Short mmCIF file of C-alpha atoms in Angstrom, two decimals:
data_model
loop_
_atom_site.label_atom_id
_atom_site.label_comp_id
_atom_site.label_asym_id
_atom_site.label_seq_id
_atom_site.Cartn_x
_atom_site.Cartn_y
_atom_site.Cartn_z
CA MET B 1 -75.72 209.44 -135.80
CA ASN B 2 -74.70 206.22 -137.61
CA ALA B 3 -71.39 206.38 -135.81
CA GLN B 4 -73.18 206.05 -132.44
CA MET B 5 -75.05 203.08 -133.40
CA ARG B 6 -73.91 199.43 -133.45
CA THR B 7 -75.64 196.02 -134.35
CA VAL B 8 -76.70 193.42 -131.57
CA SER B 9 -77.94 189.98 -132.72
CA GLY B 10 -78.95 186.85 -130.86
CA VAL B 11 -81.46 184.11 -130.67
CA VAL B 12 -84.76 184.08 -128.72
CA LYS B 13 -85.79 180.53 -127.45
CA ASP B 14 -88.39 178.99 -125.12
CA GLU B 15 -87.72 177.12 -121.92
CA SER B 16 -87.25 173.84 -123.76
CA GLY B 17 -84.50 175.46 -126.05
CA SER B 18 -86.67 175.66 -129.18
CA PRO B 19 -86.44 178.70 -131.21
CA VAL B 20 -89.43 181.38 -130.95
CA ILE B 21 -90.64 182.37 -134.21
CA GLY B 22 -92.17 185.81 -134.69
CA ALA B 23 -91.00 187.28 -131.34
CA VAL B 24 -90.39 190.97 -131.27
CA VAL B 25 -87.19 192.29 -130.03
CA MET B 26 -87.15 196.35 -129.44
CA ILE B 27 -85.48 198.95 -127.61
CA GLU B 28 -87.17 199.72 -124.27
CA GLY B 29 -88.92 203.14 -124.79
CA LYS B 30 -88.70 203.04 -128.50
CA GLU B 31 -91.49 200.72 -129.88
CA SER B 32 -91.07 201.81 -133.30
CA GLU B 33 -87.31 200.45 -133.52
CA GLY B 34 -87.50 196.76 -133.32
CA ALA B 35 -86.78 193.44 -135.11
CA VAL B 36 -88.89 190.11 -135.62
CA THR B 37 -87.21 186.71 -135.01
CA ASP B 38 -86.95 184.43 -138.20
CA GLU B 39 -87.71 180.68 -138.40
CA ASN B 40 -84.61 180.08 -136.42
CA GLY B 41 -85.40 182.41 -133.65
CA LYS B 42 -82.62 184.92 -134.75
CA TYR B 43 -82.83 188.66 -134.80
CA SER B 44 -80.49 191.61 -135.58
CA LEU B 45 -81.16 195.08 -134.30
CA SER B 46 -79.28 198.42 -134.41
CA VAL B 47 -78.93 199.93 -130.77
CA PRO B 48 -77.17 202.95 -129.36
CA ALA B 49 -73.51 202.33 -128.80
CA ALA B 50 -73.75 203.86 -125.18
CA GLY B 51 -75.85 200.83 -124.25
CA SER B 52 -79.38 200.33 -123.74
CA THR B 53 -82.14 197.82 -122.48
CA LEU B 54 -83.77 195.39 -125.03
CA VAL B 55 -87.22 193.85 -124.64
CA ALA B 56 -88.36 190.69 -126.12
CA LYS B 57 -92.15 189.95 -126.52
CA CYS B 58 -94.17 187.09 -128.02
CA LEU B 59 -97.86 186.04 -127.48
CA SER B 60 -98.16 183.48 -124.59
CA TYR B 61 -94.80 184.27 -123.30
CA LYS B 62 -93.70 186.66 -120.52
CA THR B 63 -91.94 189.73 -121.66
CA SER B 64 -88.14 189.57 -121.07
CA ARG B 65 -85.80 192.39 -120.48
CA ALA B 66 -82.01 192.58 -120.70
CA LYS B 67 -79.28 195.40 -120.78
CA VAL B 68 -76.67 195.54 -123.46
CA SER B 69 -73.34 196.86 -122.33
CA GLU B 70 -71.26 199.07 -124.57
CA LYS B 71 -69.14 196.34 -126.03
CA GLN B 72 -71.64 193.48 -126.02
CA MET B 73 -72.48 192.52 -129.57
CA THR B 74 -74.92 189.40 -128.92
CA LEU B 75 -77.67 188.94 -126.57
CA ASP B 76 -79.86 185.77 -126.35
CA PHE B 77 -83.38 185.64 -124.75
CA ILE B 78 -85.25 182.69 -123.07
CA LEU B 79 -88.91 183.38 -122.77
CA GLU B 80 -91.04 181.69 -120.04
CA GLU B 81 -94.81 180.67 -120.87
CA ASP B 82 -97.28 182.88 -119.45
CA ASN B 83 -100.17 181.09 -117.78
CA GLU B 84 -102.37 184.38 -117.59
CA LEU B 85 -102.54 184.15 -121.39
CA LEU B 86 -104.14 180.68 -121.45
CA GLU B 87 -107.50 182.00 -122.40
CA GLU B 88 -105.99 183.32 -125.65
CA VAL B 89 -106.02 179.50 -126.64
CA VAL B 90 -109.11 177.58 -125.83
CA VAL B 91 -109.58 173.93 -125.62
CA VAL B 92 -112.68 172.76 -127.49
CA GLY B 93 -113.42 169.16 -127.92
CA TYR B 94 -110.52 167.31 -129.23
CA GLY B 95 -108.27 170.25 -130.10
CA ALA B 96 -107.57 173.89 -129.31
CA MET B 97 -108.16 177.29 -131.27
CA ARG B 98 -107.89 180.94 -130.72
CA ARG B 99 -110.67 182.70 -128.97
CA SER B 100 -110.94 185.04 -131.96
CA ASP B 101 -111.90 182.10 -134.15
CA LEU B 102 -114.60 180.75 -131.93
CA THR B 103 -118.20 180.74 -133.11
CA GLY B 104 -119.69 179.05 -130.08
CA ALA B 105 -120.21 180.16 -126.48
CA VAL B 106 -117.14 179.24 -124.57
CA ALA B 107 -116.15 180.53 -121.05
CA SER B 108 -112.69 180.12 -119.76
CA ILE B 109 -111.74 179.91 -116.10
CA LYS B 110 -108.28 181.28 -114.96
CA ILE B 111 -106.68 179.02 -112.52
CA ASP B 112 -104.95 181.03 -109.83
CA ASP B 113 -102.49 178.84 -107.77
CA ASP B 114 -103.49 180.39 -104.36
CA ASP B 115 -107.32 179.84 -105.09
CA ALA B 116 -106.49 176.19 -106.07
CA ALA B 117 -104.57 175.73 -102.80
CA ARG B 118 -107.59 176.89 -100.77
CA SER B 119 -110.08 174.72 -102.67
CA THR B 120 -110.79 171.09 -101.81
CA SER B 121 -112.82 170.35 -104.86
CA LEU B 122 -113.23 171.60 -108.41
CA ASP B 123 -116.80 173.07 -108.04
CA GLN B 124 -115.47 175.31 -105.12
CA MET B 125 -112.84 176.79 -107.61
CA MET B 126 -115.48 177.30 -110.22
CA MET B 127 -117.95 179.18 -108.09
CA GLY B 128 -118.60 182.65 -109.50
CA LYS B 129 -115.93 182.47 -112.18
CA ALA B 130 -118.22 182.03 -115.24
CA SER B 131 -121.36 183.70 -116.29
CA GLY B 132 -124.42 181.52 -116.99
CA VAL B 133 -122.93 178.83 -114.65
CA GLN B 134 -124.96 178.01 -111.31
CA ILE B 135 -123.27 175.75 -108.75
CA LEU B 136 -125.24 174.45 -105.75
CA ASN B 137 -124.45 171.92 -103.04
CA ASN B 138 -127.25 169.41 -102.60
CA ASN B 139 -126.67 169.30 -98.91
CA ALA B 140 -124.30 170.47 -96.27
CA SER B 141 -122.30 167.20 -95.99
CA PRO B 142 -118.61 167.46 -96.47
CA ASP B 143 -118.71 165.31 -99.49
CA ALA B 144 -122.09 166.46 -100.70
CA GLY B 145 -123.03 165.97 -104.40
CA VAL B 146 -122.96 169.21 -106.50
CA SER B 147 -125.59 170.43 -109.10
CA ILE B 148 -124.06 172.38 -112.01
CA ARG B 149 -126.48 174.17 -114.35
CA ILE B 150 -125.29 175.66 -117.63
CA ARG B 151 -127.83 178.27 -118.86
CA GLY B 152 -130.56 176.99 -116.37
CA LEU B 153 -132.70 173.74 -116.79
CA ASN B 154 -132.63 172.20 -120.19
CA THR B 155 -135.04 169.46 -119.32
CA PHE B 156 -137.83 168.83 -116.76
CA GLU B 157 -137.79 165.01 -116.79
CA GLY B 158 -134.19 164.06 -117.77
CA GLY B 159 -130.92 164.95 -116.15
CA ASN B 160 -129.45 168.49 -116.18
CA GLU B 161 -125.95 167.83 -115.39
CA PRO B 162 -123.30 168.66 -117.87
CA LEU B 163 -120.66 166.52 -119.16
CA TYR B 164 -117.27 166.29 -117.48
CA VAL B 165 -114.26 165.71 -119.66
CA ILE B 166 -110.79 165.46 -117.91
CA ASP B 167 -107.98 165.28 -120.52
CA GLY B 168 -110.22 163.78 -122.97
CA ILE B 169 -111.80 161.07 -120.51
CA VAL B 170 -115.48 161.49 -119.64
CA ILE B 171 -116.15 161.11 -115.75
CA ASN B 172 -119.19 161.22 -113.67
CA GLY B 173 -119.69 164.32 -111.63
CA SER B 174 -121.49 162.50 -108.95
CA SER B 175 -122.26 159.03 -107.68
CA SER B 176 -125.23 157.68 -105.49
CA SER B 177 -125.12 156.32 -102.15
CA VAL B 178 -128.08 154.56 -100.54
CA ASP B 179 -128.13 154.14 -96.68
CA GLN B 180 -130.85 152.86 -94.37
CA MET B 181 -130.90 153.26 -90.52
CA ALA B 182 -131.38 149.98 -88.80
CA GLY B 183 -135.22 149.18 -88.37
CA GLY B 184 -136.19 152.29 -90.28
CA GLY B 185 -137.58 150.64 -93.36
CA THR B 186 -137.82 152.09 -96.74
CA GLU B 187 -139.40 155.35 -95.56
CA ASN B 188 -136.16 156.07 -93.72
CA SER B 189 -133.71 155.27 -96.52
CA ASN B 190 -131.52 158.00 -97.92
CA ASN B 191 -130.45 158.00 -101.59
CA GLU B 192 -127.92 160.89 -101.72
CA GLU B 193 -125.20 161.94 -104.14
CA VAL B 194 -121.57 162.17 -103.41
CA ASN B 195 -119.50 164.69 -105.05
CA GLY B 196 -117.46 162.87 -107.74
CA LEU B 197 -115.52 166.07 -108.62
CA MET B 198 -113.46 165.59 -105.39
CA GLY B 199 -111.70 162.84 -107.26
CA ILE B 200 -109.35 165.56 -108.97
CA ASN B 201 -107.02 167.82 -107.00
CA PRO B 202 -107.71 171.49 -107.82
CA GLN B 203 -103.81 172.30 -107.82
CA ASP B 204 -103.54 169.67 -110.79
CA ILE B 205 -105.71 171.67 -113.10
CA ALA B 206 -104.08 173.98 -115.81
CA SER B 207 -107.19 175.23 -117.52
CA ILE B 208 -111.08 174.89 -117.52
CA GLU B 209 -113.22 175.67 -120.44
CA ILE B 210 -117.11 175.52 -120.40
CA LEU B 211 -118.96 174.91 -123.70
CA LYS B 212 -122.31 176.38 -123.21
CA ASP B 213 -124.19 176.15 -126.61
CA ALA B 214 -125.59 173.29 -128.53
CA SER B 215 -122.49 173.19 -130.72
CA SER B 216 -120.85 170.79 -128.12
CA THR B 217 -123.25 168.05 -129.14
CA ALA B 218 -121.44 168.02 -132.62
CA ILE B 219 -118.45 166.33 -130.73
CA TYR B 220 -119.88 164.68 -127.76
CA GLY B 221 -123.47 163.88 -129.06
CA SER B 222 -126.37 163.79 -126.84
CA GLN B 223 -124.16 163.57 -123.66
CA GLY B 224 -123.25 167.20 -124.29
CA ALA B 225 -126.75 168.60 -124.57
CA ASN B 226 -126.52 170.22 -121.08
CA GLY B 227 -123.16 171.71 -121.81
CA VAL B 228 -119.44 170.42 -121.49
CA ILE B 229 -116.87 171.29 -118.93
CA LEU B 230 -113.33 170.56 -120.24
CA ILE B 231 -110.64 170.21 -117.80
CA THR B 232 -106.89 170.02 -118.71
CA THR B 233 -104.33 169.09 -116.25
CA LYS B 234 -100.79 170.62 -115.90
CA MET B 235 -97.68 169.47 -117.52
CA ALA B 236 -94.17 170.80 -116.83
CA ARG B 237 -93.21 174.18 -117.95
CA ASN B 238 -89.56 174.31 -116.88
CA GLU B 239 -86.62 172.42 -118.00
CA LYS B 240 -85.11 172.10 -114.53
CA PRO B 241 -87.11 170.14 -111.93
CA VAL B 242 -89.67 172.17 -109.92
CA ILE B 243 -90.69 170.99 -106.44
CA ARG B 244 -93.78 172.46 -104.77
CA PHE B 245 -95.21 171.79 -101.50
CA SER B 246 -98.26 173.68 -99.93
CA ALA B 247 -100.28 173.07 -96.56
CA GLY B 248 -103.30 174.71 -95.25
CA MET B 249 -105.70 174.65 -92.32
CA ASP B 250 -109.33 175.80 -92.00
CA ILE B 251 -111.58 176.16 -89.18
CA SER B 252 -115.31 175.96 -89.38
CA LYS B 253 -118.25 176.67 -86.88
CA VAL B 254 -121.84 177.51 -86.88
CA SER B 255 -122.35 181.26 -86.96
CA ASN B 256 -125.87 181.18 -85.58
CA SER B 257 -127.81 178.70 -83.67
CA ILE B 258 -131.55 178.31 -84.00
CA PRO B 259 -133.35 179.36 -80.91
CA MET B 260 -135.12 176.36 -79.39
CA LEU B 261 -136.84 175.62 -75.87
CA SER B 262 -134.45 174.96 -73.00
CA PHE B 263 -135.30 172.18 -70.59
CA ASP B 264 -137.10 174.69 -68.19
CA GLU B 265 -139.10 176.11 -71.10
CA TYR B 266 -139.89 172.52 -72.17
CA CYS B 267 -141.20 171.60 -68.78
CA ASP B 268 -143.37 174.77 -68.78
CA TYR B 269 -144.72 173.88 -72.08
CA LEU B 270 -145.66 170.25 -70.88
CA VAL B 271 -147.39 171.76 -67.77
CA ALA B 272 -149.29 174.14 -69.90
CA ARG B 273 -150.71 171.33 -71.93
CA GLY B 274 -151.71 169.36 -68.86
CA ILE B 275 -148.92 166.71 -69.33
CA SER B 276 -147.25 165.34 -66.15
CA ILE B 277 -143.65 165.82 -65.56
CA SER B 278 -143.33 163.16 -62.85
CA SER B 279 -141.08 161.22 -64.95
CA LEU B 280 -138.72 164.00 -65.01
CA PHE B 281 -138.58 164.88 -61.40
CA GLU B 282 -138.89 163.24 -58.09
CA ASN B 283 -140.77 166.29 -56.92
CA PRO B 284 -142.63 167.53 -60.01
CA ILE B 285 -144.37 170.43 -58.10
CA GLU B 286 -141.11 172.03 -56.96
CA ARG B 287 -139.08 170.41 -59.81
CA THR B 288 -136.58 168.97 -57.61
CA GLY B 289 -134.65 165.68 -57.77
CA CYS B 290 -134.30 165.85 -61.72
CA LYS B 291 -134.14 162.31 -63.22
CA VAL B 292 -132.78 163.34 -66.55
CA GLU B 293 -129.89 165.28 -67.97
CA PRO B 294 -130.80 168.48 -69.70
CA VAL B 295 -129.07 169.02 -72.89
CA ASN B 296 -128.89 171.60 -75.71
CA TRP B 297 -128.82 169.25 -78.70
CA GLN B 298 -127.32 171.79 -81.07
CA ASP B 299 -124.26 172.12 -78.76
CA TYR B 300 -124.25 168.36 -78.38
CA THR B 301 -124.45 167.51 -81.98
CA LEU B 302 -122.19 170.32 -83.47
CA ARG B 303 -118.69 171.19 -83.14
CA THR B 304 -115.90 173.45 -84.21
CA ALA B 305 -114.32 171.54 -87.21
CA LEU B 306 -110.70 171.55 -88.10
CA SER B 307 -109.64 170.73 -91.65
CA GLN B 308 -106.16 170.33 -93.00
CA ARG B 309 -104.85 169.85 -96.54
CA TYR B 310 -101.36 169.01 -98.02
CA TYR B 311 -100.07 168.88 -101.62
CA PHE B 312 -96.73 167.98 -103.18
CA SER B 313 -95.59 168.06 -106.78
CA ILE B 314 -92.54 167.65 -108.86
CA SER B 315 -92.30 168.37 -112.47
CA GLY B 316 -89.60 168.96 -115.19
CA ARG B 317 -88.89 169.05 -118.89
CA PRO B 318 -85.40 167.61 -119.69
CA LYS B 319 -84.82 167.59 -123.35
CA SER B 320 -87.62 165.79 -125.22
CA THR B 321 -89.44 164.29 -122.19
CA SER B 322 -91.91 166.15 -119.79
CA TYR B 323 -93.17 164.76 -116.64
CA MET B 324 -95.25 165.76 -113.62
CA PHE B 325 -96.05 163.76 -110.48
CA SER B 326 -98.42 165.14 -107.63
CA VAL B 327 -99.89 163.67 -104.58
CA GLY B 328 -102.40 165.43 -102.27
CA TYR B 329 -104.31 164.65 -99.04
CA ASN B 330 -107.22 166.48 -97.51
CA ASP B 331 -108.83 165.81 -94.28
CA LYS B 332 -111.96 167.72 -93.78
CA GLN B 333 -114.03 167.58 -90.70
CA GLY B 334 -117.68 168.43 -90.81
CA ILE B 335 -119.41 170.66 -88.18
CA VAL B 336 -121.56 167.58 -87.24
CA ARG B 337 -119.73 165.41 -84.75
CA ASN B 338 -118.25 162.19 -86.35
CA SER B 339 -118.67 163.45 -89.81
CA GLY B 340 -115.96 164.20 -92.25
CA VAL B 341 -114.31 163.17 -95.44
CA ARG B 342 -110.81 162.22 -96.14
CA GLN B 343 -109.48 162.49 -99.61
CA LEU B 344 -106.18 161.10 -101.29
CA THR B 345 -105.30 161.99 -104.71
CA ALA B 346 -102.14 161.05 -107.00
CA ARG B 347 -101.56 161.99 -110.66
CA ILE B 348 -98.79 161.13 -113.10
CA ASN B 349 -98.43 162.94 -116.40
CA LEU B 350 -95.71 161.89 -118.91
CA GLU B 351 -94.98 163.14 -122.42
CA HIS B 352 -92.22 162.19 -124.75
CA ALA B 353 -91.57 163.90 -128.17
CA ILE B 354 -90.38 161.31 -130.69
CA SER B 355 -90.10 163.94 -133.37
CA LYS B 356 -91.24 167.39 -134.07
CA LYS B 357 -94.60 166.22 -135.32
CA LEU B 358 -95.16 163.08 -133.08
CA LYS B 359 -95.60 162.90 -129.28
CA VAL B 360 -96.64 160.14 -127.07
CA GLY B 361 -97.79 160.45 -123.52
CA ILE B 362 -99.98 159.14 -120.65
CA LYS B 363 -101.98 160.94 -117.98
CA THR B 364 -103.11 158.79 -114.92
CA GLY B 365 -105.00 159.89 -111.89
CA PHE B 366 -105.98 158.01 -108.67
CA SER B 367 -108.17 159.14 -105.98
CA ASN B 368 -109.55 157.55 -102.80
CA ILE B 369 -112.27 159.32 -100.94
CA SER B 370 -113.62 157.94 -97.55
CA SER B 371 -116.46 159.72 -95.53
CA ASP B 372 -118.28 159.17 -92.27
CA LEU B 373 -121.74 159.75 -91.37
CA THR B 374 -122.57 162.25 -94.08
CA SER B 375 -125.74 160.60 -95.13
CA GLY B 376 -127.48 161.35 -91.77
CA ALA B 377 -126.46 164.97 -92.11
CA ASN B 378 -129.15 165.55 -94.70
CA ALA B 379 -131.74 167.96 -93.20
CA LYS B 380 -134.19 167.56 -96.16
CA VAL B 381 -135.32 164.29 -94.99
CA SER B 382 -138.67 164.61 -93.27
CA GLY B 383 -138.42 162.02 -90.60
CA ALA B 384 -136.19 162.37 -87.59
CA ALA B 385 -135.41 158.59 -87.69
CA ALA B 386 -133.81 159.38 -91.08
CA SER B 387 -131.98 162.54 -90.48
CA LEU B 388 -129.74 163.57 -87.67
CA MET B 389 -130.18 167.28 -88.36
CA ARG B 390 -134.02 167.03 -88.23
CA SER B 391 -133.69 164.98 -85.01
CA MET B 392 -131.45 167.64 -83.47
CA LEU B 393 -134.13 170.32 -83.93
CA ILE B 394 -137.28 168.49 -82.92
CA TYR B 395 -136.09 166.16 -80.16
CA ARG B 396 -136.82 166.68 -76.50
CA PRO B 397 -134.09 168.69 -74.71
CA TYR B 398 -133.02 165.96 -72.24
CA PHE B 399 -132.05 162.32 -72.05
CA TYR B 400 -131.99 159.73 -69.26
CA GLU B 401 -128.70 159.46 -67.51
CA GLU B 402 -128.88 155.86 -66.36
CA THR B 403 -129.93 154.90 -70.03
CA ALA B 404 -128.10 157.49 -72.02
CA ASP B 405 -126.70 154.90 -74.44
CA GLU B 406 -129.95 153.21 -75.07
CA ASP B 407 -132.31 156.34 -74.81
CA VAL B 408 -135.51 155.57 -73.11
CA VAL B 409 -138.49 156.88 -75.01
CA ASP B 410 -141.69 158.22 -73.61
CA PRO B 411 -144.84 156.32 -74.86
CA ASP B 412 -146.31 159.55 -76.35
CA GLU B 413 -142.82 160.17 -78.22
CA GLU B 414 -142.41 156.95 -79.81
CA GLU B 415 -142.02 158.68 -83.22
CA LEU B 416 -138.94 160.30 -81.86
CA ALA B 417 -137.17 156.96 -81.26
CA SER B 418 -133.91 158.17 -82.77
CA GLY B 419 -132.47 160.92 -80.80
CA PRO B 420 -129.13 162.73 -81.74
CA ASN B 421 -127.20 160.72 -79.19
CA VAL B 422 -128.61 157.39 -80.78
CA TRP B 423 -127.39 158.82 -84.17
CA LEU B 424 -123.90 159.73 -82.97
CA LYS B 425 -123.35 156.63 -80.67
CA HIS B 426 -124.89 153.80 -82.61
CA TYR B 427 -125.22 154.90 -86.22
CA VAL B 428 -122.09 154.11 -88.45
CA ASN B 429 -122.17 155.29 -91.86
CA THR B 430 -118.76 154.99 -93.75
CA ARG B 431 -118.52 154.98 -97.49
CA GLU B 432 -115.49 154.81 -99.61
CA GLU B 433 -114.96 155.55 -103.40
CA ILE B 434 -111.79 154.54 -105.52
CA ARG B 435 -111.19 156.07 -109.03
#
């Protein structure tokens, strides 16, 4: 039996060329026969002379297989990092530790590149991925603020938003925007939140950890009382430059319209109430010679929205320097006419190893978010003059053709002085945020 065996040796390294300590090299199908690499990544293993397949394994690396020919005496392995095992090491505060060593409640979200490419903001990628975390949009605007609750409400009077930390930097998850429609007064003002999480591109994220319990306050103080969401952005994993480009397109439309009175049904309603319709027809009895333009305000206001997104990145890890540069653009139309949001993001991550124990680096991100007419899309505001959506539902189903731009209002309908066509033709609401 010994005459049929021979010794094969080699070195196991990672993608940067550093030795992998503690990796296991074994004969495929014979897990009891293997060798462990030493501090230099070297191993030595007896294998059948007829040739066989060797397997190299190590935690947080992908398994590598290679065949050994009959005369081959050396065989080296290069192991690639395995992103699927990121949850084995969890980021907590200013450091990282193994999940088995954790004493607090921490949830890790796996980042799938396909899901990230389809998401336009961080909150979309987190929905349904972690237990005890509730994510709600405050309204239906394309850039609507989000409410994230970790283990429910923690206070009735104070804020309940968690703390967001990206690469060690605390950011605001939302920002406020105050808008008034001209002539509306304070009762028509809107104070709405904008989604600040749109400032980071989902495809730049490497891992997300959610600290749920009160132990997070030991690091972040009272700011972490509602939980902490830790976000780590990507760094290069391959020595050679890796170029990535992705593009996508979405189509959105209203699935169901709300049944409302048509123009003829509205006229029947006025007649039943004893209200004259002479201002609508030249001959109100026979309803001929219509003076107005009938309209379905839902069809007039809503549309089929087309959204598009693009992402480009280049990363590499030559020798002791690691770099990652990315730029993304997202143009998202709202189903309400004239509404939408445009998002431009850019990121540069650099890291240089001065020695084995000292590394220096910089992580810089830029975002420019511009949105149109999104404040008026809030349907929670009670008055038609302060909400386009509310006006669309309660306004009369017609407008005057000769004064369509100005919109003549009947004396008994002065409270409806802001029809959907006034919103869409005269109200301009553009807001821009740079981070």
